[in-house]
Amino acid sequence: MIRIHHLTKSFKKFRALDDINLQLERGQAVSLLGPNGSGKTTLIKSILGLVIPEKGSIHINGQEIRSHWSYRSKIGYMPQIGRYPENMTIRQVLAMLREVRKDCRQYDEELIRQFDLPAIDHKLMRNLSGGTRQKVSACLAFLFSPDILILDEPTAGLDPLASEILKDKIARERANGKLVLITSHVLSDLEDITSHVVYLQEGKLICFKTVDELKESTGQHQLNKVIAAMMQTHLHENNY
């Protein structure tokens, strides 16, 4: 579904992505992990067409994205910090985006109902708490029934109930054949929904494996301990 081929991107002398090769498929929930500065954000922005690499290519459903910008209508993106017109209400923001995306014939409003947004959709965006803004961002990511979901720190700021609602939604969308790409520093939030892990460090792809493969190779049974073991192994190898 997404094929990333020899992707390389530098910012002046800093190599943010170094010859990345990946093949991501439908029905996968891929956690994109790595320390700060490892290239996660640059990779996401490259897939979204917000960063242009100097080398390599990204294909979605067989088409190179630089030739067909319409591919972005197939992606639902939840940013880490959603920025919306502060003087608009929740209802107006949802209506505005529906107007922009008139091509969509089937809306997914399940999260809107589960988060009970209609009860507060008269509120201005500037008056919302961080958690409620996150709920709006999540609803917008799923609203247009995309084939690909890119979720950046999706549970940050959510209360436990909202977090469980969102994780359950992610799991069901994956079961329905969607490709889900997630970044998060809270690895416990990813434990039940992740099928594959992409681990980046210093712009390089260190591994792309299933969670079961990683647990077997590290001898660990929790995702946070699996990643800690990988980081320790990589650090040890770099010191020799």
PDB file of C-alpha atoms in Angstrom:
ATOM      1  CA  MET A   1       0.000   0.000   0.000  1.00  0.00           C
ATOM      2  CA  ILE A   2       2.819   2.414   0.934  1.00  0.00           C
ATOM      3  CA  ARG A   3       6.223   1.662  -0.579  1.00  0.00           C
ATOM      4  CA  ILE A   4       9.126   3.797   0.564  1.00  0.00           C
ATOM      5  CA  HIS A   5      12.210   3.367  -1.592  1.00  0.00           C
ATOM      6  CA  HIS A   6      15.681   4.712  -0.672  1.00  0.00           C
ATOM      7  CA  LEU A   7      14.156   7.787   0.985  1.00  0.00           C
ATOM      8  CA  THR A   8      16.779  10.351   1.984  1.00  0.00           C
ATOM      9  CA  LYS A   9      16.301  13.836   3.393  1.00  0.00           C
ATOM     10  CA  SER A  10      18.798  16.310   4.823  1.00  0.00           C
ATOM     11  CA  PHE A  11      18.387  19.708   6.439  1.00  0.00           C
ATOM     12  CA  LYS A  12      21.678  21.435   5.669  1.00  0.00           C
ATOM     13  CA  LYS A  13      24.294  19.115   7.236  1.00  0.00           C
ATOM     14  CA  PHE A  14      21.780  17.140   9.294  1.00  0.00           C
ATOM     15  CA  ARG A  15      20.686  13.825   7.722  1.00  0.00           C
ATOM     16  CA  ALA A  16      17.100  13.392   8.940  1.00  0.00           C
ATOM     17  CA  LEU A  17      16.365  10.276   6.834  1.00  0.00           C
ATOM     18  CA  ASP A  18      19.115   8.022   5.548  1.00  0.00           C
ATOM     19  CA  ASP A  19      18.152   5.599   2.754  1.00  0.00           C
ATOM     20  CA  ILE A  20      14.866   4.362   4.247  1.00  0.00           C
ATOM     21  CA  ASN A  21      13.165   1.360   2.615  1.00  0.00           C
ATOM     22  CA  LEU A  22       9.754   0.184   3.845  1.00  0.00           C
ATOM     23  CA  GLN A  23       6.704  -1.666   2.565  1.00  0.00           C
ATOM     24  CA  LEU A  24       3.548  -1.033   4.606  1.00  0.00           C
ATOM     25  CA  GLU A  25       0.348  -2.956   3.912  1.00  0.00           C
ATOM     26  CA  ARG A  26      -3.372  -2.872   4.630  1.00  0.00           C
ATOM     27  CA  GLY A  27      -4.402  -4.344   7.958  1.00  0.00           C
ATOM     28  CA  GLN A  28      -1.198  -3.316   9.709  1.00  0.00           C
ATOM     29  CA  ALA A  29      -1.007  -1.064  12.764  1.00  0.00           C
ATOM     30  CA  VAL A  30       2.556   0.202  12.610  1.00  0.00           C
ATOM     31  CA  SER A  31       4.122   1.998  15.562  1.00  0.00           C
ATOM     32  CA  LEU A  32       6.800   4.413  14.402  1.00  0.00           C
ATOM     33  CA  LEU A  33       9.272   4.598  17.269  1.00  0.00           C
ATOM     34  CA  GLY A  34      12.656   6.082  18.040  1.00  0.00           C
ATOM     35  CA  PRO A  35      14.306   8.752  20.190  1.00  0.00           C
ATOM     36  CA  ASN A  36      13.853  12.452  19.554  1.00  0.00           C
ATOM     37  CA  GLY A  37      15.566  13.480  16.331  1.00  0.00           C
ATOM     38  CA  SER A  38      15.444   9.974  14.878  1.00  0.00           C
ATOM     39  CA  GLY A  39      13.460  10.992  11.781  1.00  0.00           C
ATOM     40  CA  LYS A  40       9.907  10.035  12.734  1.00  0.00           C
ATOM     41  CA  THR A  41       8.378  13.443  12.051  1.00  0.00           C
ATOM     42  CA  THR A  42      10.307  13.869   8.801  1.00  0.00           C
ATOM     43  CA  LEU A  43       9.091  10.476   7.594  1.00  0.00           C
ATOM     44  CA  ILE A  44       5.468  11.348   8.395  1.00  0.00           C
ATOM     45  CA  LYS A  45       5.764  14.736   6.697  1.00  0.00           C
ATOM     46  CA  SER A  46       7.313  13.068   3.656  1.00  0.00           C
ATOM     47  CA  ILE A  47       4.348  10.696   3.370  1.00  0.00           C
ATOM     48  CA  LEU A  48       1.984  13.662   3.699  1.00  0.00           C
ATOM     49  CA  GLY A  49       3.851  15.575   1.002  1.00  0.00           C
ATOM     50  CA  LEU A  50       4.887  18.338   3.400  1.00  0.00           C
ATOM     51  CA  VAL A  51       8.593  17.535   3.064  1.00  0.00           C
ATOM     52  CA  ILE A  52      10.227  16.830  -0.290  1.00  0.00           C
ATOM     53  CA  PRO A  53      13.135  14.357  -0.095  1.00  0.00           C
ATOM     54  CA  GLU A  54      16.222  14.910  -2.204  1.00  0.00           C
ATOM     55  CA  LYS A  55      16.463  11.215  -2.993  1.00  0.00           C
ATOM     56  CA  GLY A  56      14.137   8.239  -3.152  1.00  0.00           C
ATOM     57  CA  SER A  57      10.408   7.864  -3.679  1.00  0.00           C
ATOM     58  CA  ILE A  58       7.125   7.092  -1.953  1.00  0.00           C
ATOM     59  CA  HIS A  59       4.414   5.133  -3.753  1.00  0.00           C
ATOM     60  CA  ILE A  60       0.855   4.738  -2.476  1.00  0.00           C
ATOM     61  CA  ASN A  61      -1.216   2.097  -4.234  1.00  0.00           C
ATOM     62  CA  GLY A  62       1.426   1.950  -6.963  1.00  0.00           C
ATOM     63  CA  GLN A  63       1.483   5.680  -7.739  1.00  0.00           C
ATOM     64  CA  GLU A  64       4.361   7.968  -6.850  1.00  0.00           C
ATOM     65  CA  ILE A  65       2.969  10.664  -4.607  1.00  0.00           C
ATOM     66  CA  ARG A  66       4.850  13.541  -6.256  1.00  0.00           C
ATOM     67  CA  SER A  67       2.905  12.893  -9.452  1.00  0.00           C
ATOM     68  CA  HIS A  68      -0.551  12.474  -7.901  1.00  0.00           C
ATOM     69  CA  TRP A  69      -1.280  14.837  -5.011  1.00  0.00           C
ATOM     70  CA  SER A  70      -4.871  13.603  -4.845  1.00  0.00           C
ATOM     71  CA  TYR A  71      -3.583  10.611  -2.841  1.00  0.00           C
ATOM     72  CA  ARG A  72      -3.871  12.761   0.295  1.00  0.00           C
ATOM     73  CA  SER A  73      -7.647  12.373   0.226  1.00  0.00           C
ATOM     74  CA  LYS A  74      -7.014   8.730   1.198  1.00  0.00           C
ATOM     75  CA  ILE A  75      -5.155   9.754   4.373  1.00  0.00           C
ATOM     76  CA  GLY A  76      -6.629  10.740   7.717  1.00  0.00           C
ATOM     77  CA  TYR A  77      -4.069  12.698   9.732  1.00  0.00           C
ATOM     78  CA  MET A  78      -4.220  13.456  13.435  1.00  0.00           C
ATOM     79  CA  PRO A  79      -1.459  15.934  14.348  1.00  0.00           C
ATOM     80  CA  GLN A  80       0.151  16.001  17.761  1.00  0.00           C
ATOM     81  CA  ILE A  81      -1.176  19.532  18.239  1.00  0.00           C
ATOM     82  CA  GLY A  82      -4.246  20.397  16.188  1.00  0.00           C
ATOM     83  CA  ARG A  83      -4.523  24.031  15.116  1.00  0.00           C
ATOM     84  CA  TYR A  84      -7.965  25.326  14.162  1.00  0.00           C
ATOM     85  CA  PRO A  85      -9.611  28.754  13.729  1.00  0.00           C
ATOM     86  CA  GLU A  86      -9.935  29.969  17.302  1.00  0.00           C
ATOM     87  CA  ASN A  87     -13.116  31.980  16.640  1.00  0.00           C
ATOM     88  CA  MET A  88     -15.040  28.992  15.228  1.00  0.00           C
ATOM     89  CA  THR A  89     -17.125  26.477  17.138  1.00  0.00           C
ATOM     90  CA  ILE A  90     -16.598  22.722  16.978  1.00  0.00           C
ATOM     91  CA  ARG A  91     -19.737  22.491  14.829  1.00  0.00           C
ATOM     92  CA  GLN A  92     -18.410  25.106  12.400  1.00  0.00           C
ATOM     93  CA  VAL A  93     -15.011  23.405  12.091  1.00  0.00           C
ATOM     94  CA  LEU A  94     -16.648  20.065  11.267  1.00  0.00           C
ATOM     95  CA  ALA A  95     -18.996  21.728   8.762  1.00  0.00           C
ATOM     96  CA  MET A  96     -16.124  23.624   7.138  1.00  0.00           C
ATOM     97  CA  LEU A  97     -14.105  20.484   6.551  1.00  0.00           C
ATOM     98  CA  ARG A  98     -17.130  18.627   5.208  1.00  0.00           C
ATOM     99  CA  GLU A  99     -17.609  21.501   2.751  1.00  0.00           C
ATOM    100  CA  VAL A 100     -13.966  21.273   1.656  1.00  0.00           C
ATOM    101  CA  ARG A 101     -14.251  17.505   1.191  1.00  0.00           C
ATOM    102  CA  LYS A 102     -17.438  17.373  -0.873  1.00  0.00           C
ATOM    103  CA  ASP A 103     -15.996  14.365  -2.715  1.00  0.00           C
ATOM    104  CA  CYS A 104     -16.531  12.177   0.369  1.00  0.00           C
ATOM    105  CA  ARG A 105     -19.745  10.171   0.131  1.00  0.00           C
ATOM    106  CA  GLN A 106     -19.550   8.298   3.411  1.00  0.00           C
ATOM    107  CA  TYR A 107     -18.713  10.002   6.693  1.00  0.00           C
ATOM    108  CA  ASP A 108     -17.493   8.080   9.730  1.00  0.00           C
ATOM    109  CA  GLU A 109     -19.077   9.909  12.663  1.00  0.00           C
ATOM    110  CA  GLU A 110     -18.707   7.136  15.221  1.00  0.00           C
ATOM    111  CA  LEU A 111     -16.091   8.967  17.306  1.00  0.00           C
ATOM    112  CA  ILE A 112     -18.153  12.170  17.215  1.00  0.00           C
ATOM    113  CA  ARG A 113     -20.971  10.253  18.898  1.00  0.00           C
ATOM    114  CA  GLN A 114     -18.758   8.279  21.289  1.00  0.00           C
ATOM    115  CA  PHE A 115     -16.953  11.421  22.455  1.00  0.00           C
ATOM    116  CA  ASP A 116     -20.383  13.109  22.782  1.00  0.00           C
ATOM    117  CA  LEU A 117     -19.205  16.125  20.805  1.00  0.00           C
ATOM    118  CA  PRO A 118     -22.753  17.189  19.775  1.00  0.00           C
ATOM    119  CA  ALA A 119     -23.362  18.137  23.414  1.00  0.00           C
ATOM    120  CA  ILE A 120     -20.551  20.705  23.317  1.00  0.00           C
ATOM    121  CA  ASP A 121     -20.256  21.529  19.613  1.00  0.00           C
ATOM    122  CA  HIS A 122     -21.429  25.106  20.277  1.00  0.00           C
ATOM    123  CA  LYS A 123     -18.179  25.865  22.117  1.00  0.00           C
ATOM    124  CA  LEU A 124     -15.460  27.975  20.525  1.00  0.00           C
ATOM    125  CA  MET A 125     -12.186  26.253  19.734  1.00  0.00           C
ATOM    126  CA  ARG A 126     -10.248  28.796  21.788  1.00  0.00           C
ATOM    127  CA  ASN A 127     -12.159  27.769  24.910  1.00  0.00           C
ATOM    128  CA  LEU A 128     -11.510  24.033  24.600  1.00  0.00           C
ATOM    129  CA  SER A 129      -9.209  22.064  26.864  1.00  0.00           C
ATOM    130  CA  GLY A 130      -6.262  20.228  25.348  1.00  0.00           C
ATOM    131  CA  GLY A 131      -8.058  16.906  25.706  1.00  0.00           C
ATOM    132  CA  THR A 132     -11.162  18.145  23.896  1.00  0.00           C
ATOM    133  CA  ARG A 133      -9.008  19.514  21.075  1.00  0.00           C
ATOM    134  CA  GLN A 134      -7.490  16.039  20.800  1.00  0.00           C
ATOM    135  CA  LYS A 135     -10.975  14.570  20.493  1.00  0.00           C
ATOM    136  CA  VAL A 136     -11.777  16.984  17.660  1.00  0.00           C
ATOM    137  CA  SER A 137      -8.522  16.052  15.908  1.00  0.00           C
ATOM    138  CA  ALA A 138      -9.290  12.346  16.249  1.00  0.00           C
ATOM    139  CA  CYS A 139     -12.812  12.803  14.878  1.00  0.00           C
ATOM    140  CA  LEU A 140     -11.479  14.710  11.859  1.00  0.00           C
ATOM    141  CA  ALA A 141      -8.845  12.051  11.140  1.00  0.00           C
ATOM    142  CA  PHE A 142     -11.504   9.339  10.881  1.00  0.00           C
ATOM    143  CA  LEU A 143     -14.359  11.464   9.485  1.00  0.00           C
ATOM    144  CA  PHE A 144     -13.770  10.913   5.771  1.00  0.00           C
ATOM    145  CA  SER A 145     -13.307   7.123   5.976  1.00  0.00           C
ATOM    146  CA  PRO A 146      -9.652   7.151   4.829  1.00  0.00           C
ATOM    147  CA  ASP A 147      -7.724   4.046   3.788  1.00  0.00           C
ATOM    148  CA  ILE A 148      -4.640   5.233   5.693  1.00  0.00           C
ATOM    149  CA  LEU A 149      -4.553   6.740   9.181  1.00  0.00           C
ATOM    150  CA  ILE A 150      -1.515   8.649  10.455  1.00  0.00           C
ATOM    151  CA  LEU A 151      -1.868   9.404  14.154  1.00  0.00           C
ATOM    152  CA  ASP A 152       0.784  11.493  15.928  1.00  0.00           C
ATOM    153  CA  GLU A 153       0.648  10.993  19.718  1.00  0.00           C
ATOM    154  CA  PRO A 154      -3.083  10.202  19.465  1.00  0.00           C
ATOM    155  CA  THR A 155      -3.773   9.560  23.157  1.00  0.00           C
ATOM    156  CA  ALA A 156      -1.820  12.561  24.501  1.00  0.00           C
ATOM    157  CA  GLY A 157      -4.077  14.625  26.753  1.00  0.00           C
ATOM    158  CA  LEU A 158      -7.015  12.216  26.591  1.00  0.00           C
ATOM    159  CA  ASP A 159      -8.694  10.961  29.749  1.00  0.00           C
ATOM    160  CA  PRO A 160      -8.638   7.169  30.313  1.00  0.00           C
ATOM    161  CA  LEU A 161     -12.141   6.609  28.886  1.00  0.00           C
ATOM    162  CA  ALA A 162     -11.496   8.656  25.738  1.00  0.00           C
ATOM    163  CA  SER A 163      -8.150   6.914  25.299  1.00  0.00           C
ATOM    164  CA  GLU A 164      -9.803   3.485  25.420  1.00  0.00           C
ATOM    165  CA  ILE A 165     -12.516   4.612  22.980  1.00  0.00           C
ATOM    166  CA  LEU A 166      -9.865   5.774  20.517  1.00  0.00           C
ATOM    167  CA  LYS A 167      -7.710   2.655  20.872  1.00  0.00           C
ATOM    168  CA  ASP A 168     -10.752   0.449  20.306  1.00  0.00           C
ATOM    169  CA  LYS A 169     -11.581   2.462  17.177  1.00  0.00           C
ATOM    170  CA  ILE A 170      -8.021   2.075  15.873  1.00  0.00           C
ATOM    171  CA  ALA A 171      -8.128  -1.691  16.442  1.00  0.00           C
ATOM    172  CA  ARG A 172     -11.431  -2.028  14.578  1.00  0.00           C
ATOM    173  CA  GLU A 173     -10.246   0.083  11.649  1.00  0.00           C
ATOM    174  CA  ARG A 174      -7.156  -2.080  11.356  1.00  0.00           C
ATOM    175  CA  ALA A 175      -9.373  -5.187  11.406  1.00  0.00           C
ATOM    176  CA  ASN A 176     -11.349  -3.606   8.548  1.00  0.00           C
ATOM    177  CA  GLY A 177      -8.207  -3.465   6.421  1.00  0.00           C
ATOM    178  CA  LYS A 178      -7.015   0.072   7.082  1.00  0.00           C
ATOM    179  CA  LEU A 179      -3.311   0.869   7.380  1.00  0.00           C
ATOM    180  CA  VAL A 180      -2.613   2.691  10.639  1.00  0.00           C
ATOM    181  CA  LEU A 181       0.674   4.479  11.343  1.00  0.00           C
ATOM    182  CA  ILE A 182       1.103   5.674  14.926  1.00  0.00           C
ATOM    183  CA  THR A 183       3.750   7.601  16.840  1.00  0.00           C
ATOM    184  CA  SER A 184       3.694   7.753  20.615  1.00  0.00           C
ATOM    185  CA  HIS A 185       6.051   8.106  23.560  1.00  0.00           C
ATOM    186  CA  VAL A 186       3.569   6.251  25.772  1.00  0.00           C
ATOM    187  CA  LEU A 187       4.340   2.700  24.711  1.00  0.00           C
ATOM    188  CA  SER A 188       1.769   1.188  27.065  1.00  0.00           C
ATOM    189  CA  ASP A 189      -0.890   2.863  24.896  1.00  0.00           C
ATOM    190  CA  LEU A 190       0.358   0.942  21.855  1.00  0.00           C
ATOM    191  CA  GLU A 191       0.598  -2.517  23.411  1.00  0.00           C
ATOM    192  CA  ASP A 192      -2.856  -3.773  22.433  1.00  0.00           C
ATOM    193  CA  ILE A 193      -3.116  -2.207  18.976  1.00  0.00           C
ATOM    194  CA  THR A 194       0.336  -2.534  17.386  1.00  0.00           C
ATOM    195  CA  SER A 195       1.060  -5.296  14.871  1.00  0.00           C
ATOM    196  CA  HIS A 196       4.421  -4.003  13.563  1.00  0.00           C
ATOM    197  CA  VAL A 197       7.194  -1.732  14.814  1.00  0.00           C
ATOM    198  CA  VAL A 198       9.344   0.597  12.739  1.00  0.00           C
ATOM    199  CA  TYR A 199      12.316   1.714  14.807  1.00  0.00           C
ATOM    200  CA  LEU A 200      14.400   4.660  13.601  1.00  0.00           C
ATOM    201  CA  GLN A 201      17.610   6.037  15.037  1.00  0.00           C
ATOM    202  CA  GLU A 202      19.684   8.912  13.662  1.00  0.00           C
ATOM    203  CA  GLY A 203      17.658   8.808  10.461  1.00  0.00           C
ATOM    204  CA  LYS A 204      18.361   5.128   9.828  1.00  0.00           C
ATOM    205  CA  LEU A 205      15.897   2.243   9.805  1.00  0.00           C
ATOM    206  CA  ILE A 206      17.072  -0.050  12.587  1.00  0.00           C
ATOM    207  CA  CYS A 207      14.278  -2.582  12.291  1.00  0.00           C
ATOM    208  CA  PHE A 208      10.856  -3.279  10.844  1.00  0.00           C
ATOM    209  CA  LYS A 209       9.364  -6.379  12.458  1.00  0.00           C
ATOM    210  CA  THR A 210       6.162  -7.719  13.908  1.00  0.00           C
ATOM    211  CA  VAL A 211       5.657  -7.298  17.636  1.00  0.00           C
ATOM    212  CA  ASP A 212       5.790 -11.083  18.074  1.00  0.00           C
ATOM    213  CA  GLU A 213       9.136 -11.264  16.253  1.00  0.00           C
ATOM    214  CA  LEU A 214      10.568  -8.541  18.474  1.00  0.00           C
ATOM    215  CA  LYS A 215       9.327 -10.178  21.653  1.00  0.00           C
ATOM    216  CA  GLU A 216      10.908 -13.455  20.607  1.00  0.00           C
ATOM    217  CA  SER A 217      14.245 -11.901  19.619  1.00  0.00           C
ATOM    218  CA  THR A 218      14.564  -9.784  22.781  1.00  0.00           C
ATOM    219  CA  GLY A 219      13.058 -12.244  25.244  1.00  0.00           C
ATOM    220  CA  GLN A 220      10.752  -9.516  26.542  1.00  0.00           C
ATOM    221  CA  HIS A 221       6.959  -9.608  26.725  1.00  0.00           C
ATOM    222  CA  GLN A 222       6.029  -5.940  27.112  1.00  0.00           C
ATOM    223  CA  LEU A 223       6.446  -3.473  24.266  1.00  0.00           C
ATOM    224  CA  ASN A 224       8.207  -0.841  26.373  1.00  0.00           C
ATOM    225  CA  LYS A 225      10.767  -3.422  27.520  1.00  0.00           C
ATOM    226  CA  VAL A 226      11.170  -4.681  23.953  1.00  0.00           C
ATOM    227  CA  ILE A 227      12.026  -1.167  22.757  1.00  0.00           C
ATOM    228  CA  ALA A 228      14.342  -0.544  25.726  1.00  0.00           C
ATOM    229  CA  ALA A 229      16.206  -3.770  24.892  1.00  0.00           C
ATOM    230  CA  MET A 230      16.523  -2.700  21.250  1.00  0.00           C
ATOM    231  CA  MET A 231      17.873   0.715  22.232  1.00  0.00           C
ATOM    232  CA  GLN A 232      20.388  -0.844  24.594  1.00  0.00           C
ATOM    233  CA  THR A 233      21.547  -3.321  21.941  1.00  0.00           C
ATOM    234  CA  HIS A 234      21.929  -0.574  19.343  1.00  0.00           C
ATOM    235  CA  LEU A 235      23.868   1.613  21.797  1.00  0.00           C
ATOM    236  CA  HIS A 236      26.157  -1.302  22.666  1.00  0.00           C
ATOM    237  CA  GLU A 237      26.818  -2.057  18.983  1.00  0.00           C
ATOM    238  CA  ASN A 238      27.671   1.586  18.267  1.00  0.00           C
ATOM    239  CA  ASN A 239      30.239   1.587  21.064  1.00  0.00           C
ATOM    240  CA  TYR A 240      32.212  -1.239  19.458  1.00  0.00           C
TER     241      TYR A 240
END
